């Protein structure tokens, strides 16, 4: 059986999986990505799509030889959370940054630079079918593969072809992202407002810029999409109570549907799911890509330390990965699911609990420490 791993999906998680298996497990890896070779040129507006990378994710990227451009990143030294009926926020901070905000393009550029010479990447192709020990690509090439990793995202075609069912929660909401220039400095603070009908987050970018992630019902998201840049900036300024002064929209709003999707099975002989193909969670905690990077680290560690009598596609080996990562994904999924249900609930009792709960939590140092510890993993 071949020791080659084929990774379907060349996004951040797919490339991290490939680099981990190549560098840590010392396996030959080929990434198959349907899109063309990405071209990214930094612009002043910054990408609207950003990631809040945890310290654990940053450590993993460093270990994999990924060198991020720190001039395009912003640290998060504290997080402030407001309820819809609270004036004082819950504040979370520690001696070191809680996270770092990085653009999608900058992260992809750094991952591709690290992958050069370490892994093979085939752009503009898809996996047409797989059989025992091999995969056939859309252009007709056949690759020997002891393991196929599906890291294609939430709507993974390979997961569907494998007959793996999913548990799905449709939030009937969308996440709207855009970037803004601000009158006031953000102070490297990530801010979040639970507004009763929506959740607004403003994440720091370099300079006096922020990245917005606004989770709201579908109808409201469609209405926001039709606003002029000036109207959008005014709407966001009002929603955050003018926390950063006047605001100017730097990018048009982009909306994406919100759902929690969890695969019922993560592994089959010679086949494994990673990243959003295995688990998609609500973005209010900003943990989606961090969960995927955790998958990459775990898979590389398990395959790198397997018995010499075990193949890379052996089900017993892959089940160790599934057991380890399912628990982490379930915990984050449950937390974000329950938070969004509590904080976007119209009832008076729910409003009382969520706002009173934030106040209680702010006065409980041990509980706050536990939250911070979970967030930085």
C-alpha positions as CSV (number, residue, x, y, z in Angstrom):
1,X,0.0,0.0,0.0
2,X,1.3,3.5,-0.9
3,X,2.4,5.9,1.8
4,X,1.2,8.9,-0.2
5,X,-1.5,11.1,1.2
6,X,-3.8,13.0,-1.1
7,X,-5.5,16.0,0.4
8,X,-8.6,17.3,-1.3
9,X,-8.8,21.0,-0.7
10,X,-6.1,23.7,-0.8
11,X,-7.6,26.1,1.7
12,X,-5.9,27.0,5.0
13,X,-6.8,23.8,6.7
14,X,-6.0,21.6,3.7
15,X,-2.6,23.1,3.3
16,X,-1.9,22.9,7.1
17,X,-2.9,19.2,7.0
18,X,-0.6,18.6,4.1
19,X,2.3,20.5,5.7
20,X,1.8,18.7,9.0
21,X,1.9,15.2,7.3
22,X,4.9,16.1,5.2
23,X,7.0,17.8,7.9
24,X,5.9,16.0,11.1
25,X,4.9,12.5,9.8
26,X,7.4,12.6,6.9
27,X,4.9,11.4,4.3
28,X,4.7,12.2,0.6
29,X,1.7,14.5,0.1
30,X,-0.2,15.8,-2.9
31,X,-2.9,18.5,-2.6
32,X,-5.7,18.6,-5.2
33,X,-7.4,22.0,-5.4
34,X,-10.2,22.8,-7.8
35,X,-9.4,26.5,-8.1
36,X,-6.5,28.1,-10.0
37,X,-3.2,29.1,-8.4
38,X,-4.2,32.0,-6.1
39,X,-2.8,35.4,-6.8
40,X,-2.8,37.8,-3.9
41,X,-1.6,41.4,-3.8
42,X,-1.8,43.3,-0.5
43,X,-4.1,46.3,-0.6
44,X,-4.8,49.1,1.9
45,X,-8.4,47.9,2.3
46,X,-7.4,44.5,3.7
47,X,-9.3,41.3,2.9
48,X,-12.9,41.3,4.2
49,X,-12.3,37.6,5.2
50,X,-10.1,37.3,8.2
51,X,-9.2,34.7,10.8
52,X,-8.7,35.0,14.6
53,X,-5.8,32.7,15.0
54,X,-5.3,31.3,18.5
55,X,-1.8,31.1,20.1
56,X,-2.0,27.3,19.6
57,X,-2.7,27.8,15.9
58,X,0.2,30.3,15.6
59,X,2.5,27.9,17.3
60,X,1.5,25.2,14.8
61,X,2.1,27.4,11.8
62,X,5.5,28.4,13.2
63,X,6.4,24.7,13.7
64,X,5.3,24.0,10.1
65,X,7.6,26.7,8.7
66,X,4.8,29.2,7.9
67,X,6.1,32.7,8.2
68,X,3.2,35.2,8.5
69,X,3.7,38.9,7.5
70,X,3.3,40.5,10.9
71,X,2.8,43.9,9.2
72,X,-0.6,42.6,7.9
73,X,-1.6,41.3,11.3
74,X,-3.1,42.7,14.5
75,X,-2.9,41.2,18.0
76,X,-5.9,40.9,20.2
77,X,-4.9,41.9,23.7
78,X,-8.4,41.9,25.1
79,X,-12.0,41.1,24.3
80,X,-15.0,43.1,25.4
81,X,-18.5,41.7,25.3
82,X,-21.7,43.6,25.8
83,X,-25.2,42.3,26.3
84,X,-28.2,44.1,24.8
85,X,-29.1,45.6,28.2
86,X,-25.7,46.2,29.7
87,X,-23.5,49.3,29.8
88,X,-20.4,47.8,31.2
89,X,-18.8,45.0,29.1
90,X,-17.4,41.6,30.2
91,X,-13.7,41.9,29.6
92,X,-11.3,39.0,28.9
93,X,-7.6,39.5,28.9
94,X,-4.3,37.9,29.9
95,X,-0.6,38.8,30.0
96,X,-0.2,37.7,26.3
97,X,-2.4,38.2,23.2
98,X,-5.6,36.2,23.1
99,X,-5.3,35.8,19.3
100,X,-4.0,37.5,16.1
101,X,-6.2,38.7,13.3
102,X,-4.8,37.8,9.8
103,X,-6.3,38.2,6.3
104,X,-7.2,35.1,4.3
105,X,-4.9,36.2,1.4
106,X,-1.9,36.8,3.7
107,X,-2.4,33.4,5.4
108,X,-2.7,31.6,2.1
109,X,0.4,33.3,0.7
110,X,2.4,32.2,3.7
111,X,1.1,28.7,3.5
112,X,2.0,28.4,-0.2
113,X,5.5,29.7,0.5
114,X,6.0,27.1,3.2
115,X,4.6,24.4,0.9
116,X,7.0,25.1,-2.0
117,X,9.3,22.1,-2.4
118,X,7.7,20.3,0.5
119,X,4.4,19.1,-1.0
120,X,2.9,18.7,-4.5
121,X,-0.1,20.9,-5.3
122,X,-2.3,20.2,-8.4
123,X,-4.5,23.2,-9.1
124,X,-7.5,23.3,-11.3
125,X,-8.4,19.6,-10.7
126,X,-10.8,17.7,-8.6
127,X,-11.0,14.1,-7.4
128,X,-13.4,12.3,-9.7
129,X,-13.5,9.0,-7.8
130,X,-11.6,7.0,-5.3
131,X,-10.9,3.3,-5.0
132,X,-8.8,1.2,-2.7
133,X,-5.3,2.6,-2.8
134,X,-5.9,5.2,-5.6
135,X,-7.7,8.3,-6.6
136,X,-8.6,9.4,-10.1
137,X,-8.4,13.1,-11.0
138,X,-10.7,15.1,-13.2
139,X,-8.1,15.3,-16.0
140,X,-7.7,11.6,-16.0
141,X,-4.5,11.1,-13.9
142,X,-4.5,8.3,-11.3
143,X,-2.6,8.7,-8.1
144,X,-1.6,6.0,-5.7
145,X,-2.9,7.0,-2.2
146,X,-2.8,5.1,1.1
147,X,-4.9,7.9,2.6
148,X,-7.3,10.5,1.2
149,X,-8.1,13.5,3.4
150,X,-11.2,15.5,2.5
151,X,-10.7,19.1,3.6
152,X,-12.9,20.7,0.9
153,X,-15.2,22.7,3.3
154,X,-18.7,22.4,4.6
155,X,-20.3,21.0,1.5
156,X,-17.6,18.3,0.9
157,X,-18.4,16.3,-2.3
158,X,-16.1,13.5,-1.1
159,X,-17.9,13.2,2.2
160,X,-21.2,12.9,0.3
161,X,-19.7,10.4,-2.2
162,X,-18.5,8.3,0.8
163,X,-22.1,8.1,2.1
164,X,-21.3,9.9,5.3
165,X,-24.4,11.6,6.7
166,X,-24.3,14.9,8.6
167,X,-26.3,16.5,11.5
168,X,-27.3,20.0,10.4
169,X,-28.6,23.0,12.3
170,X,-29.7,25.8,10.0
171,X,-29.5,29.0,11.9
172,X,-31.6,30.8,9.3
173,X,-29.1,33.6,9.5
174,X,-26.1,35.0,7.7
175,X,-22.7,36.3,8.6
176,X,-22.0,39.7,7.0
177,X,-18.3,40.7,6.8
178,X,-16.8,44.0,5.8
179,X,-13.9,46.3,6.8
180,X,-14.0,49.8,8.1
181,X,-11.7,52.7,8.9
182,X,-12.4,54.2,12.3
183,X,-12.0,57.6,13.9
184,X,-10.9,56.2,17.2
185,X,-8.1,53.7,17.8
186,X,-9.3,50.2,18.6
187,X,-6.5,49.6,21.1
188,X,-6.0,46.0,19.9
189,X,-9.4,45.0,21.5
190,X,-11.9,42.7,19.9
191,X,-15.4,43.9,20.6
192,X,-18.7,42.0,20.5
193,X,-22.2,43.1,21.0
194,X,-25.1,40.6,21.7
195,X,-27.9,42.8,20.5
196,X,-30.9,40.5,21.0
197,X,-31.6,40.2,17.3
198,X,-28.0,39.8,16.1
199,X,-24.4,39.5,17.1
200,X,-21.9,42.2,16.0
201,X,-18.1,41.7,16.3
202,X,-15.4,44.2,15.4
203,X,-12.0,42.7,15.2
204,X,-8.8,44.8,15.1
205,X,-6.8,45.2,11.9
206,X,-3.5,47.2,11.6
207,X,-3.9,50.9,12.1
208,X,-7.3,52.4,12.7
209,X,-9.2,49.6,10.9
210,X,-11.5,46.9,12.0
211,X,-13.0,43.8,10.4
212,X,-16.7,43.4,11.0
213,X,-18.5,40.0,11.4
214,X,-22.3,40.6,11.9
215,X,-24.5,37.6,12.4
216,X,-28.1,38.4,11.7
217,X,-31.3,36.8,10.3
218,X,-31.5,36.3,6.6
219,X,-33.9,39.1,5.9
220,X,-31.8,41.6,7.8
221,X,-28.7,40.4,6.0
222,X,-30.3,40.9,2.6
223,X,-31.3,44.5,3.6
224,X,-27.7,45.3,4.7
225,X,-26.4,44.1,1.4
226,X,-28.4,46.8,-0.3
227,X,-27.1,49.7,1.7
228,X,-24.7,52.3,0.3
229,X,-21.2,52.4,1.9
230,X,-22.2,55.5,3.9
231,X,-25.4,53.9,5.1
232,X,-23.6,50.7,6.1
233,X,-21.0,52.6,8.1
234,X,-23.7,54.6,9.9
235,X,-25.6,51.4,10.7
236,X,-22.5,49.8,12.2
237,X,-21.6,52.9,14.1
238,X,-25.1,53.0,15.6
239,X,-25.1,49.3,16.4
240,X,-21.8,49.6,18.4
241,X,-23.0,52.8,20.1
242,X,-20.2,54.8,18.5
243,X,-17.5,52.9,20.3
244,X,-14.9,53.7,17.6
245,X,-16.3,57.1,16.5
246,X,-17.2,57.7,12.9
247,X,-16.6,54.9,10.5
248,X,-15.9,54.6,6.8
249,X,-16.6,51.4,4.8
250,X,-13.5,50.1,3.1
251,X,-15.0,47.0,1.4
252,X,-18.5,46.0,0.3
253,X,-20.4,43.7,2.6
254,X,-20.2,40.0,1.8
255,X,-22.7,37.6,3.3
256,X,-22.5,33.8,3.9
257,X,-25.1,31.4,5.4
258,X,-24.7,30.2,8.9
259,X,-25.2,26.6,9.9
260,X,-23.8,24.0,12.3
261,X,-22.8,20.9,10.3
262,X,-21.3,17.8,12.0
263,X,-20.4,14.6,10.1
264,X,-21.8,11.5,11.8
265,X,-18.6,9.6,10.9
266,X,-15.2,11.1,10.4
267,X,-13.2,8.1,9.1
268,X,-13.3,5.1,6.8
269,X,-10.5,2.8,5.8
270,X,-8.1,5.0,3.8
271,X,-10.4,8.1,4.2
272,X,-10.6,10.9,6.7
273,X,-12.4,14.2,7.1
274,X,-10.8,17.4,8.4
275,X,-11.8,21.0,8.9
276,X,-15.2,22.2,7.9
277,X,-15.8,18.9,6.0
278,X,-16.0,17.3,9.5
279,X,-17.4,20.2,11.6
280,X,-18.7,23.6,10.9
281,X,-19.7,25.8,13.9
282,X,-21.2,29.2,14.4
283,X,-18.6,32.0,13.9
284,X,-19.4,34.0,17.1
285,X,-16.5,32.5,18.9
286,X,-14.1,32.7,16.0
287,X,-12.9,29.1,16.4
288,X,-13.7,27.5,13.0
289,X,-10.2,27.7,11.5
290,X,-8.6,26.9,14.9
291,X,-10.5,23.7,15.1
292,X,-9.3,22.8,11.6
293,X,-5.7,23.5,12.5
294,X,-6.2,21.3,15.6
295,X,-7.3,18.6,13.2
296,X,-4.1,19.1,11.2
297,X,-1.9,18.8,14.3
298,X,-3.7,15.8,15.6
299,X,-3.6,13.8,12.3
300,X,0.1,14.5,11.8
301,X,0.9,13.5,15.4
302,X,-1.1,10.3,15.2
303,X,0.2,9.2,11.8
304,X,3.7,10.2,12.7
305,X,3.7,8.0,15.8
306,X,1.8,5.0,14.5
307,X,3.3,1.5,14.8
308,X,5.6,0.5,11.9
309,X,3.2,-2.4,11.4
310,X,0.2,0.0,10.7
311,X,-0.5,1.6,7.4
312,X,-1.5,5.3,7.1
313,X,-5.1,4.3,6.1
314,X,-5.7,1.7,8.8
315,X,-9.0,2.2,10.4
316,X,-7.7,1.6,13.9
317,X,-5.2,4.4,13.5
318,X,-7.7,6.8,12.0
319,X,-10.2,6.2,14.7
320,X,-7.7,7.5,17.3
321,X,-7.8,10.8,15.3
322,X,-11.6,10.8,15.2
323,X,-12.0,10.2,18.9
324,X,-9.6,12.9,19.8
325,X,-11.0,15.6,17.5
326,X,-14.7,14.9,17.7
327,X,-14.7,15.8,21.4
328,X,-13.0,19.2,20.8
329,X,-15.4,20.0,17.9
330,X,-18.4,18.9,19.8
331,X,-17.5,21.2,22.8
332,X,-17.0,24.2,20.6
333,X,-20.1,23.5,18.6
334,X,-22.3,23.1,21.7
335,X,-20.9,26.3,23.3
336,X,-21.5,28.4,20.2
337,X,-24.9,26.9,19.5
338,X,-26.2,27.5,23.0
339,X,-24.7,31.0,23.1
340,X,-26.3,32.1,19.9
341,X,-29.7,30.6,21.1
342,X,-29.5,32.4,24.4
343,X,-28.3,35.8,23.0
344,X,-30.6,35.9,20.0
345,X,-33.8,35.1,21.9
346,X,-36.7,37.5,22.1
347,X,-38.1,36.5,25.5
348,X,-37.8,38.6,28.6
349,X,-36.5,35.7,30.7
350,X,-33.8,35.0,28.2
351,X,-32.8,38.7,28.1
352,X,-32.6,38.7,31.9
353,X,-30.4,35.6,32.1
354,X,-28.0,36.6,29.3
355,X,-27.4,40.1,30.6
356,X,-27.3,39.1,34.3
357,X,-25.0,36.2,33.3
358,X,-22.4,38.5,31.7
359,X,-22.3,40.6,34.9
360,X,-21.9,37.5,37.0
361,X,-19.1,36.1,34.8
362,X,-17.2,39.4,34.9
363,X,-17.0,39.1,38.6
364,X,-15.7,35.5,38.6
365,X,-12.0,35.4,37.8
366,X,-11.7,31.6,37.7
367,X,-14.5,31.3,35.2
368,X,-13.0,34.0,33.1
369,X,-9.6,32.2,33.2
370,X,-11.3,29.0,32.1
371,X,-12.9,30.8,29.1
372,X,-9.5,32.3,28.2
373,X,-7.8,29.0,28.5
374,X,-10.3,27.4,26.1
375,X,-10.0,30.3,23.6
376,X,-6.3,30.2,23.2
377,X,-6.0,26.5,22.5
